[in-house]
Amino acid sequence: MHAITIPEPGGPEALVWAEVPDPVPGEGEVLVDVAAAGVNRADVLQRQGVYPPPPGAAPYAGLECSGRISALGPGVTGRAVGDEVCALLAGGGYAEKVVVPSGQLLPLPEGVDLVTAAALPEVTATVWSNVFMISHLRPGETVLVHGGSSGIGTMAIQLAKAVGARVAVTAGGPEKLAACRELGADILIDYREQDFVEEIRRATDGVGADVILDIVGAKYLARNVQTLATNGRLAIIGLQGGAKAELNLAGLLSKSAAVTATGLRGRSLAQKAAIIAAVQEHVWPLIAGGRVRPIVYRTVPMRDAPEAHRLLESSEHVGKILLTT
């Protein structure tokens, strides 16, 4: 088969389409012929050499894919060759074939085609696990989503609105904010021109945000805590603004607030399977009912992965970028 390899870390040009050995499914795994793969910030970090795959994962980038099952490993039940699926991966999506633990497979949601389904596993699993399973967003609460026009952000807006929450977003520029509004965002904050702490305070009559989903990290930490409501929950899922920051714990104590920081890639198979099962139970019916939809900005042939990475790093996109085989 062919895959996007990274002979040496570097810029987008470091991604090389090359012939590699076919993977073989082991106990509890299936082999999927990849139709499409999602492009994520974590793939950029792997390309740069700062986010290697966990032990046992495929060496290629790609944390989600869609495709058809072409072989079953020992001990797999409830799956069949030819099934159309999408999958959460620890790596390997940038390839023509990938091995996937059976518990990380999802059927295609009703009304979603095979290629578009590749836009769903990473964002739905990330948002559902962090905003709902960990932060317990409830109807009537206010959630602040940083990076509202990103793949994660566009899914977070829709899921939060679907459960009856009030949604605030930060994004860069009027076009991205307009896209967030179309998806249901109630409070629109241009982070280039506005202070989100002040805007949330004004929009909530000084109460603050009950939940914050943050992709920025250190740069926003102190301001996020300022923005939290009493009993607020800050979920950190990215470090685009750095990994180290000083935090005055008195601010957390005074609000009885909580800060969590989680990733998907390094979690155990059992944890990932539990998240995927929750996504299928709670999110898939919303997609089938038309209340939530994948947002795909552009599809790019997989052999042109450098172009896809340049597009992602330009931050011009709204929603997901996909690679197609």
Short mmCIF file of C-alpha atoms in Angstrom, two decimals:
data_model
loop_
_atom_site.label_atom_id
_atom_site.label_comp_id
_atom_site.label_asym_id
_atom_site.label_seq_id
_atom_site.Cartn_x
_atom_site.Cartn_y
_atom_site.Cartn_z
CA MET A 1 0.00 0.00 0.00
CA HIS A 2 0.94 3.67 -0.02
CA ALA A 3 0.99 6.07 2.91
CA ILE A 4 2.13 9.58 3.77
CA THR A 5 5.48 9.09 5.48
CA ILE A 6 7.65 11.58 7.37
CA PRO A 7 11.29 10.67 6.62
CA GLU A 8 12.49 13.77 8.50
CA PRO A 9 10.50 16.24 10.60
CA GLY A 10 9.87 19.63 9.03
CA GLY A 11 7.37 21.75 7.14
CA PRO A 12 4.56 20.48 4.93
CA GLU A 13 7.14 19.32 2.37
CA ALA A 14 8.25 16.69 4.91
CA LEU A 15 5.12 14.68 4.05
CA VAL A 16 6.07 12.08 1.42
CA TRP A 17 3.73 9.69 -0.41
CA ALA A 18 5.57 6.35 -0.43
CA GLU A 19 5.06 2.60 -0.68
CA VAL A 20 5.00 0.89 2.74
CA PRO A 21 4.15 -2.59 4.06
CA ASP A 22 0.49 -3.52 4.39
CA PRO A 23 -0.71 -3.62 8.02
CA VAL A 24 -2.13 -6.85 9.45
CA PRO A 25 -4.95 -6.83 12.00
CA GLY A 26 -4.23 -8.45 15.34
CA GLU A 27 -6.48 -9.67 18.14
CA GLY A 28 -9.62 -7.54 18.33
CA GLU A 29 -8.66 -5.41 15.33
CA VAL A 30 -9.99 -4.92 11.80
CA LEU A 31 -8.32 -3.79 8.60
CA VAL A 32 -9.98 -0.80 6.93
CA ASP A 33 -9.45 0.29 3.34
CA VAL A 34 -9.31 4.05 3.81
CA ALA A 35 -11.63 6.28 1.78
CA ALA A 36 -10.77 9.53 3.56
CA ALA A 37 -8.87 10.82 6.58
CA GLY A 38 -9.33 13.95 8.67
CA VAL A 39 -6.53 16.51 9.00
CA ASN A 40 -5.92 17.71 12.56
CA ARG A 41 -3.52 20.00 14.42
CA ALA A 42 -2.00 16.93 16.06
CA ASP A 43 -0.89 15.76 12.59
CA VAL A 44 1.04 19.00 12.16
CA LEU A 45 2.79 18.45 15.48
CA GLN A 46 3.70 14.89 14.46
CA ARG A 47 5.06 16.19 11.16
CA GLN A 48 7.19 18.68 13.10
CA GLY A 49 8.59 15.89 15.26
CA VAL A 50 7.11 17.01 18.58
CA TYR A 51 4.13 14.65 18.92
CA PRO A 52 5.14 11.06 18.15
CA PRO A 53 2.52 8.31 17.98
CA PRO A 54 2.01 6.23 21.13
CA PRO A 55 3.64 2.79 21.40
CA GLY A 56 2.07 0.26 19.07
CA ALA A 57 0.36 2.82 16.84
CA ALA A 58 1.03 3.11 13.11
CA PRO A 59 3.92 5.49 12.39
CA TYR A 60 1.89 7.61 9.98
CA ALA A 61 -0.19 10.66 10.89
CA GLY A 62 -3.97 10.58 10.87
CA LEU A 63 -6.24 10.34 13.92
CA GLU A 64 -9.50 9.53 12.11
CA CYS A 65 -10.66 7.95 8.89
CA SER A 66 -13.56 6.46 7.02
CA GLY A 67 -13.57 3.42 4.77
CA ARG A 68 -14.61 -0.21 4.34
CA ILE A 69 -13.60 -3.18 6.44
CA SER A 70 -11.48 -5.54 4.33
CA ALA A 71 -10.32 -8.07 6.94
CA LEU A 72 -11.11 -9.14 10.52
CA GLY A 73 -8.52 -10.03 13.12
CA PRO A 74 -8.94 -12.87 15.63
CA GLY A 75 -11.69 -12.42 18.19
CA VAL A 76 -13.63 -9.73 16.33
CA THR A 77 -17.40 -10.06 16.51
CA GLY A 78 -20.23 -7.86 15.31
CA ARG A 79 -18.24 -6.66 12.30
CA ALA A 80 -18.20 -7.90 8.72
CA VAL A 81 -15.99 -7.49 5.68
CA GLY A 82 -17.53 -4.78 3.51
CA ASP A 83 -19.00 -2.77 6.38
CA GLU A 84 -18.71 0.99 5.81
CA VAL A 85 -17.33 2.64 8.93
CA CYS A 86 -15.52 5.63 10.34
CA ALA A 87 -12.93 5.29 13.07
CA LEU A 88 -10.97 7.01 15.81
CA LEU A 89 -7.26 6.21 15.45
CA ALA A 90 -4.06 6.54 17.44
CA GLY A 91 -2.34 7.08 14.08
CA GLY A 92 -2.15 5.70 10.56
CA GLY A 93 -5.06 7.43 8.83
CA TYR A 94 -2.83 8.98 6.16
CA ALA A 95 -2.64 5.66 4.30
CA GLU A 96 -4.55 3.42 1.94
CA LYS A 97 -5.12 0.87 4.72
CA VAL A 98 -5.16 1.09 8.51
CA VAL A 99 -5.63 -1.33 11.40
CA VAL A 100 -8.27 -0.24 13.93
CA PRO A 101 -9.31 -1.71 17.30
CA SER A 102 -12.90 -2.88 16.87
CA GLY A 103 -14.12 -0.71 19.77
CA GLN A 104 -13.05 2.45 17.94
CA LEU A 105 -15.27 1.87 14.92
CA LEU A 106 -18.52 3.68 14.23
CA PRO A 107 -21.12 2.94 11.56
CA LEU A 108 -21.79 5.75 9.14
CA PRO A 109 -24.47 8.05 10.54
CA GLU A 110 -27.69 8.09 8.57
CA GLY A 111 -27.47 10.62 5.75
CA VAL A 112 -23.66 10.99 5.77
CA ASP A 113 -21.62 9.69 2.83
CA LEU A 114 -18.46 7.63 3.18
CA VAL A 115 -15.96 10.44 2.56
CA THR A 116 -17.69 13.05 4.71
CA ALA A 117 -17.88 10.60 7.62
CA ALA A 118 -14.10 10.97 8.04
CA ALA A 119 -14.77 14.44 9.46
CA LEU A 120 -16.64 13.04 12.47
CA PRO A 121 -14.71 10.67 14.78
CA GLU A 122 -12.09 13.02 16.26
CA VAL A 123 -14.35 16.05 16.72
CA THR A 124 -17.35 14.17 18.09
CA ALA A 125 -15.22 12.12 20.49
CA THR A 126 -13.27 15.18 21.66
CA VAL A 127 -16.31 17.39 22.18
CA TRP A 128 -18.58 14.77 23.73
CA SER A 129 -15.93 13.48 26.13
CA ASN A 130 -14.76 16.91 27.28
CA VAL A 131 -17.87 19.06 27.20
CA PHE A 132 -20.41 16.47 28.30
CA MET A 133 -18.75 13.43 29.92
CA ILE A 134 -16.18 15.47 31.90
CA SER A 135 -17.56 19.02 32.12
CA HIS A 136 -21.24 17.98 32.28
CA LEU A 137 -22.66 20.87 30.26
CA ARG A 138 -26.37 21.18 31.07
CA PRO A 139 -29.33 22.84 29.36
CA GLY A 140 -29.48 26.57 30.07
CA GLU A 141 -25.77 26.87 30.88
CA THR A 142 -23.33 29.03 28.92
CA VAL A 143 -20.37 27.43 27.15
CA LEU A 144 -17.48 29.41 25.65
CA VAL A 145 -15.81 27.70 22.69
CA HIS A 146 -12.42 29.06 21.70
CA GLY A 147 -11.72 28.60 17.99
CA GLY A 148 -15.38 28.36 17.10
CA SER A 149 -14.72 28.03 13.36
CA SER A 150 -12.36 25.06 13.71
CA GLY A 151 -13.43 21.46 13.24
CA ILE A 152 -13.74 21.05 17.01
CA GLY A 153 -15.47 24.41 17.34
CA THR A 154 -18.09 23.84 14.66
CA MET A 155 -19.04 20.53 16.27
CA ALA A 156 -19.04 21.98 19.80
CA ILE A 157 -21.42 24.78 18.77
CA GLN A 158 -23.91 22.34 17.29
CA LEU A 159 -23.84 19.80 20.10
CA ALA A 160 -24.13 22.46 22.80
CA LYS A 161 -27.12 24.04 21.04
CA ALA A 162 -28.70 20.61 20.59
CA VAL A 163 -28.76 20.10 24.37
CA GLY A 164 -30.14 23.56 25.04
CA ALA A 165 -27.02 25.48 26.10
CA ARG A 166 -26.15 29.08 25.29
CA VAL A 167 -23.02 29.21 23.10
CA ALA A 168 -20.32 31.86 23.00
CA VAL A 169 -17.41 31.62 20.57
CA THR A 170 -14.14 33.31 19.80
CA ALA A 171 -12.93 33.41 16.21
CA GLY A 172 -10.80 35.63 14.02
CA GLY A 173 -12.73 37.98 11.78
CA PRO A 174 -16.32 38.62 10.66
CA GLU A 175 -16.50 35.79 8.10
CA LYS A 176 -15.61 33.12 10.64
CA LEU A 177 -17.95 34.62 13.21
CA ALA A 178 -20.73 34.63 10.61
CA ALA A 179 -20.14 30.91 10.03
CA CYS A 180 -20.39 30.33 13.78
CA ARG A 181 -23.65 32.30 13.91
CA GLU A 182 -25.12 30.13 11.13
CA LEU A 183 -24.36 27.05 13.24
CA GLY A 184 -26.18 28.53 16.22
CA ALA A 185 -23.64 30.52 18.23
CA ASP A 186 -25.32 33.17 20.38
CA ILE A 187 -22.37 35.33 21.49
CA LEU A 188 -19.76 36.20 18.86
CA ILE A 189 -16.33 37.46 19.95
CA ASP A 190 -13.58 38.52 17.54
CA TYR A 191 -10.46 37.68 19.54
CA ARG A 192 -8.42 40.05 17.37
CA GLU A 193 -10.53 43.05 18.32
CA GLN A 194 -12.33 42.16 21.57
CA ASP A 195 -11.46 40.94 25.07
CA PHE A 196 -13.38 37.73 25.65
CA VAL A 197 -13.30 38.21 29.43
CA GLU A 198 -15.18 41.50 29.15
CA GLU A 199 -17.52 40.27 26.42
CA ILE A 200 -18.59 37.21 28.41
CA ARG A 201 -19.03 39.29 31.55
CA ARG A 202 -21.24 41.71 29.64
CA ALA A 203 -23.26 39.00 27.87
CA THR A 204 -23.93 37.04 31.08
CA ASP A 205 -24.58 40.02 33.39
CA GLY A 206 -21.37 39.26 35.24
CA VAL A 207 -22.12 35.57 35.84
CA GLY A 208 -19.50 34.14 33.49
CA ALA A 209 -19.25 30.94 31.46
CA ASP A 210 -20.22 27.63 33.03
CA VAL A 211 -17.99 25.62 30.68
CA ILE A 212 -15.02 26.72 28.55
CA LEU A 213 -13.57 24.50 25.81
CA ASP A 214 -10.04 25.75 25.19
CA ILE A 215 -7.55 24.92 22.43
CA VAL A 216 -5.09 27.68 23.35
CA GLY A 217 -3.63 26.62 26.69
CA ALA A 218 -1.13 28.73 28.59
CA LYS A 219 -1.83 32.06 26.88
CA TYR A 220 -5.50 31.96 27.91
CA LEU A 221 -5.26 30.16 31.25
CA ALA A 222 -5.55 33.10 33.66
CA ARG A 223 -8.17 34.86 31.54
CA ASN A 224 -10.20 31.67 31.20
CA VAL A 225 -10.31 31.31 34.98
CA GLN A 226 -11.43 34.94 35.24
CA THR A 227 -14.22 34.15 32.78
CA LEU A 228 -15.57 31.10 34.61
CA ALA A 229 -18.81 31.27 36.55
CA THR A 230 -19.12 29.90 40.06
CA ASN A 231 -18.79 26.10 39.79
CA GLY A 232 -17.42 26.63 36.26
CA ARG A 233 -15.43 24.00 34.38
CA LEU A 234 -12.46 24.74 32.09
CA ALA A 235 -11.57 21.93 29.66
CA ILE A 236 -8.17 22.35 28.01
CA ILE A 237 -7.70 20.26 24.87
CA GLY A 238 -4.91 22.11 23.04
CA LEU A 239 -1.72 24.04 23.58
CA GLN A 240 -1.60 26.39 20.60
CA GLY A 241 -0.75 29.23 23.00
CA GLY A 242 1.91 27.38 24.96
CA ALA A 243 2.16 24.75 27.70
CA LYS A 244 3.37 26.71 30.75
CA ALA A 245 1.57 29.46 32.65
CA GLU A 246 1.23 30.71 36.21
CA LEU A 247 -2.17 30.32 37.83
CA ASN A 248 -3.45 32.01 40.99
CA LEU A 249 -5.29 29.14 42.68
CA ALA A 250 -7.26 31.60 44.78
CA GLY A 251 -9.23 32.41 41.67
CA LEU A 252 -10.28 28.77 41.32
CA LEU A 253 -11.04 28.42 45.02
CA SER A 254 -13.20 31.53 45.09
CA LYS A 255 -15.37 30.12 42.30
CA SER A 256 -15.26 26.42 43.30
CA ALA A 257 -14.12 25.95 39.72
CA ALA A 258 -12.31 23.06 38.03
CA VAL A 259 -9.65 22.76 35.33
CA THR A 260 -9.16 19.57 33.32
CA ALA A 261 -6.71 18.82 30.52
CA THR A 262 -7.22 15.76 28.36
CA GLY A 263 -6.20 14.22 25.07
CA LEU A 264 -7.64 11.30 23.13
CA ARG A 265 -4.64 9.78 21.44
CA GLY A 266 -2.90 8.39 24.50
CA ARG A 267 -5.99 7.02 26.26
CA SER A 268 -6.45 3.31 26.82
CA LEU A 269 -8.42 1.15 24.40
CA ALA A 270 -11.14 0.75 27.02
CA GLN A 271 -11.45 4.51 27.53
CA LYS A 272 -11.62 5.17 23.79
CA ALA A 273 -14.20 2.42 23.32
CA ALA A 274 -16.37 3.95 26.06
CA ILE A 275 -16.18 7.39 24.42
CA ILE A 276 -17.01 5.95 20.99
CA ALA A 277 -19.98 4.08 22.44
CA ALA A 278 -21.24 7.31 24.03
CA VAL A 279 -20.82 9.17 20.74
CA GLN A 280 -22.83 6.54 18.89
CA GLU A 281 -25.55 6.64 21.54
CA HIS A 282 -25.86 10.40 21.94
CA VAL A 283 -24.43 12.12 18.84
CA TRP A 284 -25.34 9.80 15.98
CA PRO A 285 -29.12 10.29 16.50
CA LEU A 286 -28.62 14.07 16.39
CA ILE A 287 -26.83 13.71 13.05
CA ALA A 288 -29.47 11.34 11.70
CA GLY A 289 -32.15 13.83 12.76
CA GLY A 290 -30.41 16.72 10.98
CA ARG A 291 -29.72 18.71 14.16
CA VAL A 292 -25.95 18.26 13.85
CA ARG A 293 -23.87 17.92 10.69
CA PRO A 294 -20.22 17.56 9.75
CA ILE A 295 -18.67 20.74 8.37
CA VAL A 296 -16.17 20.00 5.59
CA TYR A 297 -14.18 22.91 4.20
CA ARG A 298 -12.26 21.08 1.48
CA THR A 299 -11.16 17.63 0.33
CA VAL A 300 -7.62 17.12 -0.95
CA PRO A 301 -6.10 13.99 -2.58
CA MET A 302 -4.05 12.18 0.04
CA ARG A 303 -0.88 12.26 -2.04
CA ASP A 304 -1.21 16.08 -1.84
CA ALA A 305 -1.14 16.07 1.97
CA PRO A 306 1.42 18.94 2.04
CA GLU A 307 -1.23 21.19 0.46
CA ALA A 308 -3.75 20.18 3.12
CA HIS A 309 -1.27 20.98 5.90
CA ARG A 310 -0.50 24.39 4.40
CA LEU A 311 -4.22 25.10 4.29
CA LEU A 312 -4.69 24.02 7.91
CA GLU A 313 -1.78 26.13 9.11
CA SER A 314 -3.10 29.17 7.23
CA SER A 315 -6.20 29.06 9.48
CA GLU A 316 -8.33 30.14 6.52
CA HIS A 317 -10.67 27.18 6.85
CA VAL A 318 -13.99 26.75 8.61
CA GLY A 319 -14.61 23.16 9.69
CA LYS A 320 -12.63 20.12 8.60
CA ILE A 321 -10.10 19.43 5.85
CA LEU A 322 -10.13 15.86 4.49
CA LEU A 323 -7.65 13.73 2.56
CA THR A 324 -9.11 11.28 0.04
CA THR A 325 -7.47 8.14 -1.33
#
